[in-house]
Coordinates of C-alpha atoms and ligand atoms in Angstrom, one line a residue:
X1 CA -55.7 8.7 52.3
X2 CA -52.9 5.7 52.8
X3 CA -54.1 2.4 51.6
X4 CA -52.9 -1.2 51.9
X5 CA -50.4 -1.7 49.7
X6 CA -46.7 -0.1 49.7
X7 CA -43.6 0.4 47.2
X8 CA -40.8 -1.0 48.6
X9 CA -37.4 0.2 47.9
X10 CA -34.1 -1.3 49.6
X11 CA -35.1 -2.1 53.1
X12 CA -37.5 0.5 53.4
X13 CA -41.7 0.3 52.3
X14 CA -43.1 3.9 51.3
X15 CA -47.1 3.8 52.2
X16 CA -49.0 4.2 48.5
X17 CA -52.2 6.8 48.7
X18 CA -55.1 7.0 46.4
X19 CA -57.2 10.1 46.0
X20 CA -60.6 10.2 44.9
X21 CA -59.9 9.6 41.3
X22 CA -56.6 9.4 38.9
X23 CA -53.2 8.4 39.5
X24 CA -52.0 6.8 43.1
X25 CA -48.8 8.7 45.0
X26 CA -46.1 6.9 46.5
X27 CA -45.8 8.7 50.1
X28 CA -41.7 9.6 49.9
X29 CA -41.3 12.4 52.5
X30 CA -39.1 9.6 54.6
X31 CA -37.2 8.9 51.3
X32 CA -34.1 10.6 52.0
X33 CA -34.0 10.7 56.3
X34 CA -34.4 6.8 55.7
X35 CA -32.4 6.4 52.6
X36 CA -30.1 9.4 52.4
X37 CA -31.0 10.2 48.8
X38 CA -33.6 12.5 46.8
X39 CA -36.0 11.6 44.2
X40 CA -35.0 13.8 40.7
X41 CA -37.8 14.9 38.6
X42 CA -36.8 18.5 36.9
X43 CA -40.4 20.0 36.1
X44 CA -42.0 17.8 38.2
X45 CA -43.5 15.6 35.4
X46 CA -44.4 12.7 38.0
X47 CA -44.3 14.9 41.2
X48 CA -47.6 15.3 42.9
X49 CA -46.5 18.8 45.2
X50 CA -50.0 18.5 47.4
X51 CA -53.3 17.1 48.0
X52 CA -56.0 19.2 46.4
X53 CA -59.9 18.7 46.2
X54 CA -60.2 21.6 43.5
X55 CA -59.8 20.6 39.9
X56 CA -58.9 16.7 38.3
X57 CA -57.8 16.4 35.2
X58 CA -57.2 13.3 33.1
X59 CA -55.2 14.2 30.4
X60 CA -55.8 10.9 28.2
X61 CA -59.3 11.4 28.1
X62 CA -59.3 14.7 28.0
X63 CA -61.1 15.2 31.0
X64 CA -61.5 18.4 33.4
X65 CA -63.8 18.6 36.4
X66 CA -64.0 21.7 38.8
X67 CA -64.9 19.7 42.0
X68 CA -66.5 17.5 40.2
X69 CA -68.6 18.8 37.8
X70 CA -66.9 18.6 34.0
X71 CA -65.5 21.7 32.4
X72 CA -67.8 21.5 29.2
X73 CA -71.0 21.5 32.0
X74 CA -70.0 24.3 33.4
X75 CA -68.7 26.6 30.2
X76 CA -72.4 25.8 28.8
X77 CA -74.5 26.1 31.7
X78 CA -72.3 28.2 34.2
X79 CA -71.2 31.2 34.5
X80 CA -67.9 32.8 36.0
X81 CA -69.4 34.0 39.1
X82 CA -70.5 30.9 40.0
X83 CA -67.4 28.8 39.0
X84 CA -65.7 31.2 41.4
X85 CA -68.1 30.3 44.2
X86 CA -67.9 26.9 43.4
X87 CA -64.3 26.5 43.4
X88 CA -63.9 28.7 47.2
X89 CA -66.4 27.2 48.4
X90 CA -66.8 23.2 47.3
X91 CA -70.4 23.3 46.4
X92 CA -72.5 24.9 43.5
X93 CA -74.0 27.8 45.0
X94 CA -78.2 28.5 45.7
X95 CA -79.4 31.2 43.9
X96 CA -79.4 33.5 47.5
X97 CA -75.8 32.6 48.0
X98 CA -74.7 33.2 44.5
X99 CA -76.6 37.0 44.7
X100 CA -74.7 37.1 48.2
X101 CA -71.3 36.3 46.6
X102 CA -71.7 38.4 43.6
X103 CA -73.4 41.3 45.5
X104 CA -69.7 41.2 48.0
X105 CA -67.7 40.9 44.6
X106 CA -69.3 43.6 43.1
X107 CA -68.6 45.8 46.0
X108 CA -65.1 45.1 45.8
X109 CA -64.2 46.1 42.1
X110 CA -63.2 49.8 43.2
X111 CA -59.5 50.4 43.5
X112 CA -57.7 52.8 46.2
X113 CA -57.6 56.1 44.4
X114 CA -54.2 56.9 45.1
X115 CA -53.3 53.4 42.8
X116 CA -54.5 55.3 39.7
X117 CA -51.4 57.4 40.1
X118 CA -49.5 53.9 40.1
X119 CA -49.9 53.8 36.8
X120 CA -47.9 57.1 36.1
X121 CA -45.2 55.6 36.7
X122 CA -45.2 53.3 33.8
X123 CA -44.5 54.4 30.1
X124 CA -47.7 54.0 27.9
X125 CA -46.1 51.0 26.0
X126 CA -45.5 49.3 28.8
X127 CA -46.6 45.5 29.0
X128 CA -50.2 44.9 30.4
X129 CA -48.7 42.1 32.3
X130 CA -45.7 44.4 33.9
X131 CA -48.2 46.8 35.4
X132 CA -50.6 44.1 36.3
X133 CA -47.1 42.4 38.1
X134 CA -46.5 45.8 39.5
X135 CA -50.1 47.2 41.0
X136 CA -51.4 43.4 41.9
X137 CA -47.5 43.0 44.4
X138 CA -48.8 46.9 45.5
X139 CA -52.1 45.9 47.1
X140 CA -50.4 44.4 49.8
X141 CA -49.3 48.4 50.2
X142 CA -53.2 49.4 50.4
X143 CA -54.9 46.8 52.4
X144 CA -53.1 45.8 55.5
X145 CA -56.4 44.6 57.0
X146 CA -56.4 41.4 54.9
X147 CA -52.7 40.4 55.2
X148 CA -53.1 37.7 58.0
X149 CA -53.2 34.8 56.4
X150 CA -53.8 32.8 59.7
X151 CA -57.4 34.8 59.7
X152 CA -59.9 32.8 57.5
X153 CA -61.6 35.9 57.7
X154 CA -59.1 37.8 56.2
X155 CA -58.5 35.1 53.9
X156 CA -61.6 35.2 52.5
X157 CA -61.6 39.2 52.0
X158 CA -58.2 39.1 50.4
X159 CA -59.8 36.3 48.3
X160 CA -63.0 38.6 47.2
X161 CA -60.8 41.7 47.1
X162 CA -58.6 40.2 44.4
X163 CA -61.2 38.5 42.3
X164 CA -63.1 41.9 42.7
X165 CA -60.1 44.5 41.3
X166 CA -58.7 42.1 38.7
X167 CA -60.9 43.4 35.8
X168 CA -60.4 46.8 37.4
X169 CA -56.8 46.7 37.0
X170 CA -56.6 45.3 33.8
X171 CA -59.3 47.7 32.1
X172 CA -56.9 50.3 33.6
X173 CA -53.5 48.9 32.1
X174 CA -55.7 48.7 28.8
X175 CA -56.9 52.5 29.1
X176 CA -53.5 53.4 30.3
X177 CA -52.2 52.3 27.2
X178 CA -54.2 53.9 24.8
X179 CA -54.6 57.4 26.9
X180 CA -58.3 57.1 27.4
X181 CA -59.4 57.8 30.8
X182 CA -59.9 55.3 33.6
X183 CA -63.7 54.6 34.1
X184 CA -64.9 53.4 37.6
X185 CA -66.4 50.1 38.0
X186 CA -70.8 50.1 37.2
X187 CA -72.3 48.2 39.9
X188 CA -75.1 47.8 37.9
X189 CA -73.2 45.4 35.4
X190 CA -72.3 41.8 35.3
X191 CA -69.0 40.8 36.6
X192 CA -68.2 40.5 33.0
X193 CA -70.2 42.9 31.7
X194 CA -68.6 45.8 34.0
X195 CA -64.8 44.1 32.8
X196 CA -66.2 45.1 28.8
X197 CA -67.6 48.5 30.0
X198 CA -64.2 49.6 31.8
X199 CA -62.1 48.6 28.6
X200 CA -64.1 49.6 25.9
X201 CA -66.4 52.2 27.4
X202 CA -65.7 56.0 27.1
X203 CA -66.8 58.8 29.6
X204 CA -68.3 60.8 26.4
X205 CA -70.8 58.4 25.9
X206 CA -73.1 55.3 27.5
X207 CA -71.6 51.8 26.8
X208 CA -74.0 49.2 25.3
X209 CA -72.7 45.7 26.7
X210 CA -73.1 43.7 23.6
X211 CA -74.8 40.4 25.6
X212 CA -73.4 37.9 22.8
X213 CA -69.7 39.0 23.3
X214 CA -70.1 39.2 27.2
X215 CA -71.6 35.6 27.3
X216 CA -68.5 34.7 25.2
X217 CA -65.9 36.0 27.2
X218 CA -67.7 34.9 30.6
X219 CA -67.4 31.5 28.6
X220 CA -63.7 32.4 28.2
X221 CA -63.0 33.3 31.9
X222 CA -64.6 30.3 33.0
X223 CA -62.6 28.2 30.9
X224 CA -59.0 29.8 32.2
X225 CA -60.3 29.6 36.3
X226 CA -58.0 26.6 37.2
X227 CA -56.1 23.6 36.2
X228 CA -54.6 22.4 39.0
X229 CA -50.7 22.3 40.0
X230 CA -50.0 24.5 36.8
X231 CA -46.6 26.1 36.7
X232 CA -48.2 29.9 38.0
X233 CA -50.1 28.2 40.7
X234 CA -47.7 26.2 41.9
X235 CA -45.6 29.4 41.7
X236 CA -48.6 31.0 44.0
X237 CA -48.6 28.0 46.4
X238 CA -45.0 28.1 47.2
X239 CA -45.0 31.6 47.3
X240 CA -47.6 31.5 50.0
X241 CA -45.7 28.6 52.1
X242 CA -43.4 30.9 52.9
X243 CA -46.6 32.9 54.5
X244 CA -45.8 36.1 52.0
X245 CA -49.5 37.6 52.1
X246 CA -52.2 37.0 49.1
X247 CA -51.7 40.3 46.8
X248 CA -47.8 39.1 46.8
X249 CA -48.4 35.3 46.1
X250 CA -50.9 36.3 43.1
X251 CA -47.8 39.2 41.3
X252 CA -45.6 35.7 41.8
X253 CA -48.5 33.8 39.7
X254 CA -48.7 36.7 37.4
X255 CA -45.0 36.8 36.4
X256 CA -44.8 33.1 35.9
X257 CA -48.3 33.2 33.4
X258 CA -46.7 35.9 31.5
X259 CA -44.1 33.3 30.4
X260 CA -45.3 32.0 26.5
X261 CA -44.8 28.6 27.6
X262 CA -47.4 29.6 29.8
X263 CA -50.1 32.0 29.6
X264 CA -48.2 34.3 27.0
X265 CA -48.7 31.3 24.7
X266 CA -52.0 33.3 23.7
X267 CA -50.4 36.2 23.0
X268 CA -47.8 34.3 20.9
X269 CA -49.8 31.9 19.6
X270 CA -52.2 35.1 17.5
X271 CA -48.9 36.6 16.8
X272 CA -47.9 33.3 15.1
X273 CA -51.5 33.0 13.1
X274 CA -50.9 36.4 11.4
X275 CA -47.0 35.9 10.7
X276 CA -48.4 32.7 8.7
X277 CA -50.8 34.2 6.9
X278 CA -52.1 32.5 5.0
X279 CA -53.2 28.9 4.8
X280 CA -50.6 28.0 1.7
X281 CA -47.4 29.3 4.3
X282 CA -48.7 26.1 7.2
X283 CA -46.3 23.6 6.2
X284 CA -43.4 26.1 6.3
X285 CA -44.5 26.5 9.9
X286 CA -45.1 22.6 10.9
X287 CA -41.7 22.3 8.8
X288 CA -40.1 24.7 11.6
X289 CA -42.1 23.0 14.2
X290 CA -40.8 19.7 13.7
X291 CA -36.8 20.7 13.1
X292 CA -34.7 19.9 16.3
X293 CA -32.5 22.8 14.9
X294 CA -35.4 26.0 15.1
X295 CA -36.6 26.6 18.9
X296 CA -40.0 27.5 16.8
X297 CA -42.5 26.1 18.2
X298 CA -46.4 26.1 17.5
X299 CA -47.4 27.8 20.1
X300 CA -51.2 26.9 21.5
X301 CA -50.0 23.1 20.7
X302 CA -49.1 20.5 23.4
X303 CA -49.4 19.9 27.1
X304 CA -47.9 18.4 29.6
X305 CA -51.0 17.0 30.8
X306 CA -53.4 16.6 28.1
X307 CA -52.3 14.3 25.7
X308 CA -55.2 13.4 23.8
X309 CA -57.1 17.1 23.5
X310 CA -57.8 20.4 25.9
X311 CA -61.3 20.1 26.6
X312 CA -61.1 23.8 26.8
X313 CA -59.8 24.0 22.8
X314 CA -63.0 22.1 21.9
X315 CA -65.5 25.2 24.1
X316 CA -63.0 27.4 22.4
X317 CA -63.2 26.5 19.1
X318 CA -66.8 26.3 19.1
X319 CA -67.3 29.9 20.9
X320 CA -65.0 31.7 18.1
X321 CA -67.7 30.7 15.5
X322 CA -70.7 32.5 17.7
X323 CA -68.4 35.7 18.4
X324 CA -67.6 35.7 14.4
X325 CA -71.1 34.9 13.3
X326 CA -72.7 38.0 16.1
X327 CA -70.0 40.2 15.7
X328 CA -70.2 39.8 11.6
X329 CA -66.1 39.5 11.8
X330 CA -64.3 37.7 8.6
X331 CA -60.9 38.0 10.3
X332 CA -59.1 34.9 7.6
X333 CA -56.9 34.0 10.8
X334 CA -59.8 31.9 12.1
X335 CA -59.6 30.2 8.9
X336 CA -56.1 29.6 9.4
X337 CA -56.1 28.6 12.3
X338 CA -58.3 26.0 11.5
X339 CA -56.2 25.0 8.5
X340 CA -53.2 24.6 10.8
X341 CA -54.9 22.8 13.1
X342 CA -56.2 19.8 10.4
X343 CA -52.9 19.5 9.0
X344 CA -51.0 19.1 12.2
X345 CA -53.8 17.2 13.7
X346 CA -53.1 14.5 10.6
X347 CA -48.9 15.2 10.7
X348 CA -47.3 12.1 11.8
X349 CA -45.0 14.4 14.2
X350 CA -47.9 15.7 16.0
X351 CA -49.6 13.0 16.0
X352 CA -46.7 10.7 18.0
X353 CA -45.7 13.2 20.4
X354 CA -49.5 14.0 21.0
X355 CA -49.5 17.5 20.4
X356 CA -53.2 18.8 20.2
X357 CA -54.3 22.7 20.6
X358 CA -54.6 23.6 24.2
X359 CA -56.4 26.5 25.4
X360 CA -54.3 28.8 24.1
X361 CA -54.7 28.0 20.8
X362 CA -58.0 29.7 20.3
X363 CA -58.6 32.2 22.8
X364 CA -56.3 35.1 20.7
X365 CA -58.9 34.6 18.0
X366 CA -62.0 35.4 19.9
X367 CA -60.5 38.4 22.2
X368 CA -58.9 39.9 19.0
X369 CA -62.4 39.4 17.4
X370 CA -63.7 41.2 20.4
X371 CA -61.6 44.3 20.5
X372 CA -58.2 43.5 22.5
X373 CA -55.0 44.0 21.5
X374 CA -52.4 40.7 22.0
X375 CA -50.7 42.3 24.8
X376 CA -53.8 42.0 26.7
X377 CA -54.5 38.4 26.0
X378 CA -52.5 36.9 29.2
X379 CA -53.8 39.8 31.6
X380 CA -57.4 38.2 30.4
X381 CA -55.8 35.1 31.5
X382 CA -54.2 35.8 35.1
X383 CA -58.1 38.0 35.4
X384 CA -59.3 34.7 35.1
X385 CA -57.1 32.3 37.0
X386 CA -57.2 34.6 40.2
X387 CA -60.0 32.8 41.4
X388 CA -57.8 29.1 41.0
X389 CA -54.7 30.8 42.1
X390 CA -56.7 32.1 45.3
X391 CA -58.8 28.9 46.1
X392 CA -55.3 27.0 45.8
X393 CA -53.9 29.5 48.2
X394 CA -56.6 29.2 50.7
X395 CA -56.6 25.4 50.1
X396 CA -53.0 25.6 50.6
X397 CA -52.8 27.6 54.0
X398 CA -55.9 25.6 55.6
X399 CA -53.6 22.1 54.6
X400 CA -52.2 20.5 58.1
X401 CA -49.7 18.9 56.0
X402 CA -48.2 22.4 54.5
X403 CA -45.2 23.3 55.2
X404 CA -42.8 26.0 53.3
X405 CA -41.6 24.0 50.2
X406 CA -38.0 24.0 49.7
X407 CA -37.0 21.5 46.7
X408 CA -33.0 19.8 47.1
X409 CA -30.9 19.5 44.0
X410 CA -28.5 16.8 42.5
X411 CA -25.1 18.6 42.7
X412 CA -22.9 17.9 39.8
X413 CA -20.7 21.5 40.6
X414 CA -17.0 21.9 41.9
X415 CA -16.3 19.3 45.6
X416 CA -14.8 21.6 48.3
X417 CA -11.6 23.5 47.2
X418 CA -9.2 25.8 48.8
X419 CA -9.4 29.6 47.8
X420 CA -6.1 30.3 45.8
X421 CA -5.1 34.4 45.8
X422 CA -5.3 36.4 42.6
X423 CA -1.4 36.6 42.1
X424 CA -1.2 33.0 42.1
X425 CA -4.0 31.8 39.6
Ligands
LIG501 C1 -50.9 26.6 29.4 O1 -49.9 23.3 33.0 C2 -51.1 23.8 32.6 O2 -52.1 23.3 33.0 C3 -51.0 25.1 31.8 C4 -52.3 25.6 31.2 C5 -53.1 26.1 32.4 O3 -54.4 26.2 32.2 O4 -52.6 26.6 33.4 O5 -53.0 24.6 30.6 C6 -52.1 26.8 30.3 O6 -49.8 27.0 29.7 C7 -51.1 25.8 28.1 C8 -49.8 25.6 27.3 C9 -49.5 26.8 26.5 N1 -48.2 26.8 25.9 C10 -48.0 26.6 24.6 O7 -48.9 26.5 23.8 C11 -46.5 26.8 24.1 C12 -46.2 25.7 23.1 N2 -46.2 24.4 23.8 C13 -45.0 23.9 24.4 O8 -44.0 24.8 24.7 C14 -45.2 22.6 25.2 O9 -46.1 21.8 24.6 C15 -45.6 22.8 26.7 C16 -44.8 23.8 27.4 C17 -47.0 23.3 26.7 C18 -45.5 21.4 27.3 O10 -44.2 21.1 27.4 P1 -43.7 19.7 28.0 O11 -44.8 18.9 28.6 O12 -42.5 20.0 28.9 O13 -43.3 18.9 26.8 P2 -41.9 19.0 26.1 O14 -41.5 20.5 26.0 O15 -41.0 18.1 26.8 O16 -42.2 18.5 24.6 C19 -42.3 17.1 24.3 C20 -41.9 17.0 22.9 C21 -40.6 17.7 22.6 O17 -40.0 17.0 21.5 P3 -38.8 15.9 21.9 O18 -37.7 16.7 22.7 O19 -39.4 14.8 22.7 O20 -38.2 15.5 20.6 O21 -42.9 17.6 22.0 C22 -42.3 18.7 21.3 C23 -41.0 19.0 22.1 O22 -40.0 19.6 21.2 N3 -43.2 19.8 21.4 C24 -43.6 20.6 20.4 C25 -44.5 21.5 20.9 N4 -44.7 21.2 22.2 C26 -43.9 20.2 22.5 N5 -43.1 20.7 19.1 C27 -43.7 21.6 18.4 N6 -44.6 22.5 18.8 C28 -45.1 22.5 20.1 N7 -46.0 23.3 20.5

């Protein structure tokens, strides 16, 4: 949408365009045919990449909506299914439609057989998030009849496949690593519900899906589904402009979540919580935090976007105490964690740079609380954000104004030069 007004610059005025909600864009794609030069924003801090109607987030107020409807709404009264029908398809689903999507989900969660023997191929202490980078980029070896992205159709059944096999995959890595056997999906489970079954269950006995810790992590999956032009979807969107197919774009948004600036910050951020401790070893920590000289950083603090709290920390936090209070767990990191959390909270450092707990910062508590190891922490996370990296996709490929993305650079390297032969350098 171009409004009224315009930022002029030199002899040229660049249209300004407001979206529903949040900041306005200045329109620059003339800039440099017009002006000869490039804008220069390294990590895009004030780079707006596309128009999306998917997620807003106002990271003053702390604010996240998923087309509209607020984050906090939706962990509460929501559940993942429907936040992934919601976020495809625009609208909050009716109860047929949401039995329709789920029942086509559901009947997606199998894998081809011959990927089981995929995971053969990796040693048992391999990363979660390797083989999930590996068997995710080898779907597009399985199901050639959903690779045409210029087939809404096909799309859409790329789109359901991958939401579908996610949980499927990751159970696997999780079973792969600790020699148990693969179980098949149960279509008579919850989305969720099947997820906890395929980890934890055994063939040698039923599985009893404990409905407290299967709200909890639904609660979890919903809270990870999207977050607009993050770092691995913006990976997934640019990976699709190219028109690589869907299975490849979502290994691209894998690898880049796997990263502990990223999504491995859960991993790392649990791995932190037990090297401290204990609550008297915190300042030693914020000590490290704060010293320009130690790359330590606390990881599950700060955002680039929120700089007043995660709305997500705040579901978090409050989750953790159900999962400890059904699951009778005394783990002292959740005490520490909430230690750490005061002190930085009232730490002058943390306070001027506005470095709150994100998302991260919790969710390592309540899946170690639940039975996963730490490794599996960010393959909880890209099961999750499939559904955000998809809808972007989608949202992407349907956009008349996409085109492939291909970023310019400030040079500051070597001006031409003449090539000089070995015996005379
Ligand atoms: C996710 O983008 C998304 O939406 C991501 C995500 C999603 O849902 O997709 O929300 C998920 O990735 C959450 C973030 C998880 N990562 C971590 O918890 C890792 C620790 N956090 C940092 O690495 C950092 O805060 C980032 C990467 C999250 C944000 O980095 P920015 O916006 O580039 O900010 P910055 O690195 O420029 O830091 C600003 C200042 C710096 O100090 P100065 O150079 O100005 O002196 O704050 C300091 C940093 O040193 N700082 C921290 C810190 N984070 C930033 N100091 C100590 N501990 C930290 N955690």
């Amino acid at each position: 949408m171009a409004d009224t007004n315009t930022l002029k610059f030199g002899d040229h005025d660049y249209p300004v365009m407001s979206g529903s909600v949040g900041p306005q864009v200045v329109d620059i794609r003339k800039l440099y045919s017009e002006t000869g030069m490039f804008t220069y924003d390294p990590g895009f801090t004030s780079t707006a990449s596309c128009e999306s109607a998917l997620t807003y987030i106002d990271g003053d107020e702390g604010v996240l909506l998923h087309r509209g409807y607020p984050i906090g709404q939706l962990a509460e009264q929501s559940s993942f299914m429907e936040v992934s029908y919601l976020l495809l398809n625009g609208e909050l689903p009716s109860k047929g439609e949401l039995d329709e999507f789920t029942h086509t989900i559901t009947r997606h969660t199998m894998l081809h057989e011959q990927l089981a023997t995929f995971y053969r191929g990796f040693r048992r202490d391999a990363h979660p998030m390797a083989i999930m980078c590996g068997v995710v980029g080898a779907l597009s070896a399985f199901y050639h009849d959903s690779t045409d992205i210029n087939d809404p159709r096909q799309r859409m059944i790329a789109s359901h496949r991958l939401i579908a096999k996610m949980p499927t995959i990751a159970a696997m890595a999780y079973k792969y690593s600790v020699g148990q056997p693969f179980l098949y999906p149960d279509n008579s489970l919850s989305y969720t519900g099947n997820f906890l079954r395929m980890t934890f269950g055994v063939p040698a006995e039923p599985y009893h899906v404990n409905p407290i810790v299967e709200r909890a992590l639904d609660r979890i999956f919903i809270l990870h589904a999207d977050h607009e032009q993050n770092a691995s979807t913006s990976t997934v969107r640019l990976a699709g402009s190219s028109g690589a197919n869907p299975f490849a774009c979502i290994a691209a948004g894998i690898a880049c979540l796997w990263g502990p600036a990223h999504g491995g910050a859960n991993e790392a951020a649990l791995n932190m919580l037990r090297e401290i401790g204990t609550p008297d070893r915190i300042p030693e920590f914020i000590a490290r935090a704060k010293d320009k000289n130690d790359p330590f950083r606390l990881m599950g603090f700060g955002h680039r976007v929120y700089k007043n709290y995660d709305p997500r920390a705040t579901v978090m936090q409050k989750t953790v105490r159900e999962v400890f209070d059904a699951l009778k767990v005394n783990d002292p990191v959740f005490e520490v964690a909430l230690q750490l959390e005061h002190m930085a909270l009232n730490d002058p450092y943390f306070i001027e740079k506005k470095l709150f707990p994100n998302v991260d910062f919790y969710s390592g508590v309540i899946l170690s609380a639940i039975g996963f190891p730490t490794t599996m922490f960010t393959a909880l996370f890209a099961l999750a954000r499939t559904v955000g990296w998809v809808a972007q996709w989608n949202e992407m490929i349907s956009d008349p104004a996409q085109k492939i993305g291909r970023p310019r650079q400030l040079y500051t390297g070597p001006t031409q030069r003449d090539y000089v032969e070995i015996g005379k350098r």
